Structures are given as structure tokens and as C-alpha cells.
CSV table of C-alpha atoms and ligand atoms in Angstrom, one decimal:
chain,number,residue,atom,x,y,z
A,1,MET,CA,-8.8,-20.5,28.3
A,2,VAL,CA,-5.9,-19.7,30.6
A,3,THR,CA,-2.5,-20.8,29.6
A,4,ALA,CA,0.7,-20.9,31.5
A,5,TYR,CA,4.2,-22.3,31.6
A,6,CYS,CA,4.8,-25.6,33.3
A,7,VAL,CA,8.1,-25.7,35.1
A,8,LYS,CA,8.1,-29.5,35.4
A,9,CYS,CA,7.3,-30.2,31.7
A,10,GLY,CA,9.7,-27.5,30.6
A,11,ARG,CA,12.5,-29.1,32.6
A,12,GLN,CA,13.0,-31.8,29.9
A,13,ASP,CA,12.2,-29.6,26.9
A,14,LYS,CA,11.6,-25.9,27.3
A,15,GLU,CA,9.2,-25.8,24.4
A,16,LYS,CA,7.0,-28.5,25.9
A,17,GLY,CA,6.3,-26.5,29.0
A,18,LYS,CA,5.0,-23.5,27.1
A,19,ASN,CA,1.4,-22.4,26.7
A,20,LYS,CA,-0.2,-25.3,28.6
A,21,PRO,CA,-4.0,-24.9,29.0
A,22,MET,CA,-4.4,-24.7,32.8
A,23,LYS,CA,-6.7,-27.2,34.4
A,24,ASN,CA,-9.3,-25.8,36.8
A,25,PRO,CA,-7.9,-22.3,36.8
A,26,ALA,CA,-8.9,-19.9,39.6
A,27,ILE,CA,-8.2,-16.2,39.7
A,28,HIS,CA,-6.6,-14.8,42.8
A,29,GLN,CA,-5.7,-11.3,43.6
A,30,THR,CA,-2.3,-10.6,45.0
A,31,ALA,CA,-1.5,-8.4,47.9
A,32,LYS,CA,-0.3,-5.7,45.5
A,33,GLY,CA,-3.7,-5.7,43.7
A,34,GLY,CA,-2.4,-7.7,40.7
A,35,PHE,CA,-4.2,-10.7,39.3
A,36,MET,CA,-3.0,-14.2,39.1
A,37,ALA,CA,-4.4,-17.5,37.7
A,38,LYS,CA,-3.6,-20.7,39.6
A,39,GLY,CA,-4.3,-24.1,38.3
A,40,LYS,CA,-2.8,-27.5,37.4
A,41,CYS,CA,-0.8,-28.7,34.4
A,42,PRO,CA,-3.0,-30.9,32.3
A,43,ASP,CA,-0.1,-33.3,31.7
A,44,CYS,CA,1.7,-33.7,35.1
A,45,ASP,CA,-0.7,-32.0,37.6
A,46,THR,CA,2.0,-29.6,38.8
A,47,THR,CA,0.6,-26.4,40.1
A,48,MET,CA,0.9,-23.6,37.6
A,49,CYS,CA,0.7,-19.8,38.0
A,50,ALA,CA,0.2,-17.1,35.5
A,51,MET,CA,0.2,-13.3,36.1
A,52,MET,CA,-2.8,-11.7,34.4
A,53,SER,CA,-3.9,-8.2,33.7
A,54,LYS,CA,-7.1,-7.0,35.3
A,55,VAL,CA,-8.8,-7.1,31.9
A,56,ASN,CA,-7.7,-10.6,31.2
A,57,ALA,CA,-8.6,-11.9,34.6
A,58,GLU,CA,-12.1,-10.4,34.5
A,59,GLN,CA,-12.6,-11.7,31.0
A,60,ALA,CA,-11.6,-15.2,32.0
A,61,ILE,CA,-14.1,-15.1,34.9
A,62,THR,CA,-16.9,-13.7,32.6
A,63,ASP,CA,-16.2,-16.4,30.0
A,64,GLY,CA,-16.4,-19.0,32.7
A,65,ALA,CA,-12.9,-20.1,31.8
A,66,ALA,CA,-11.7,-19.5,35.4
A,67,LYS,CA,-13.3,-19.4,38.8
A,68,ASN,CA,-13.0,-16.3,41.0
A,69,TYR,CA,-11.5,-16.5,44.4
B,101,ZN,ZN1,3.5,-30.2,33.4
């Protein structure tokens, strides 16, 4: 599972925005060679991003938790 912070949910209550399980996460590689997961907040559908290490990104793809782009 890929979790991230939701800015919109966190706006009302910072704790509420933390560790949201990302909906339909997809791994993207940044121009600098870093890895990033992009998905939607399960509660409000806002786009969420999370920086990931190479190990975590590859693990998420292997586990089928995230799609590879
Ligand atoms: Zn949200």
C-alpha cells in the first residue's frame, strides 16, 4: 500500500490528512531520477503525491500495489 498526505483533508485537521492509502497509485520517475507515487485521496479525490525511494517504488510495483509508468 502506498500512503501519502492529503493537503485538502489536512486543511481542516492536520492529523486527518496523514497516511491516507492512495487510490490507484502509479509510480512515476522524476527528471532527477527519483521516484514518486501519484494517486487520489480515498476520501476527497484530490491528487496526492509521495516521494519514494527506489527500493520502495520497485517493491510497490512488485507487490502490485502500484502501477508503473
Ligand atoms: Zn483528501
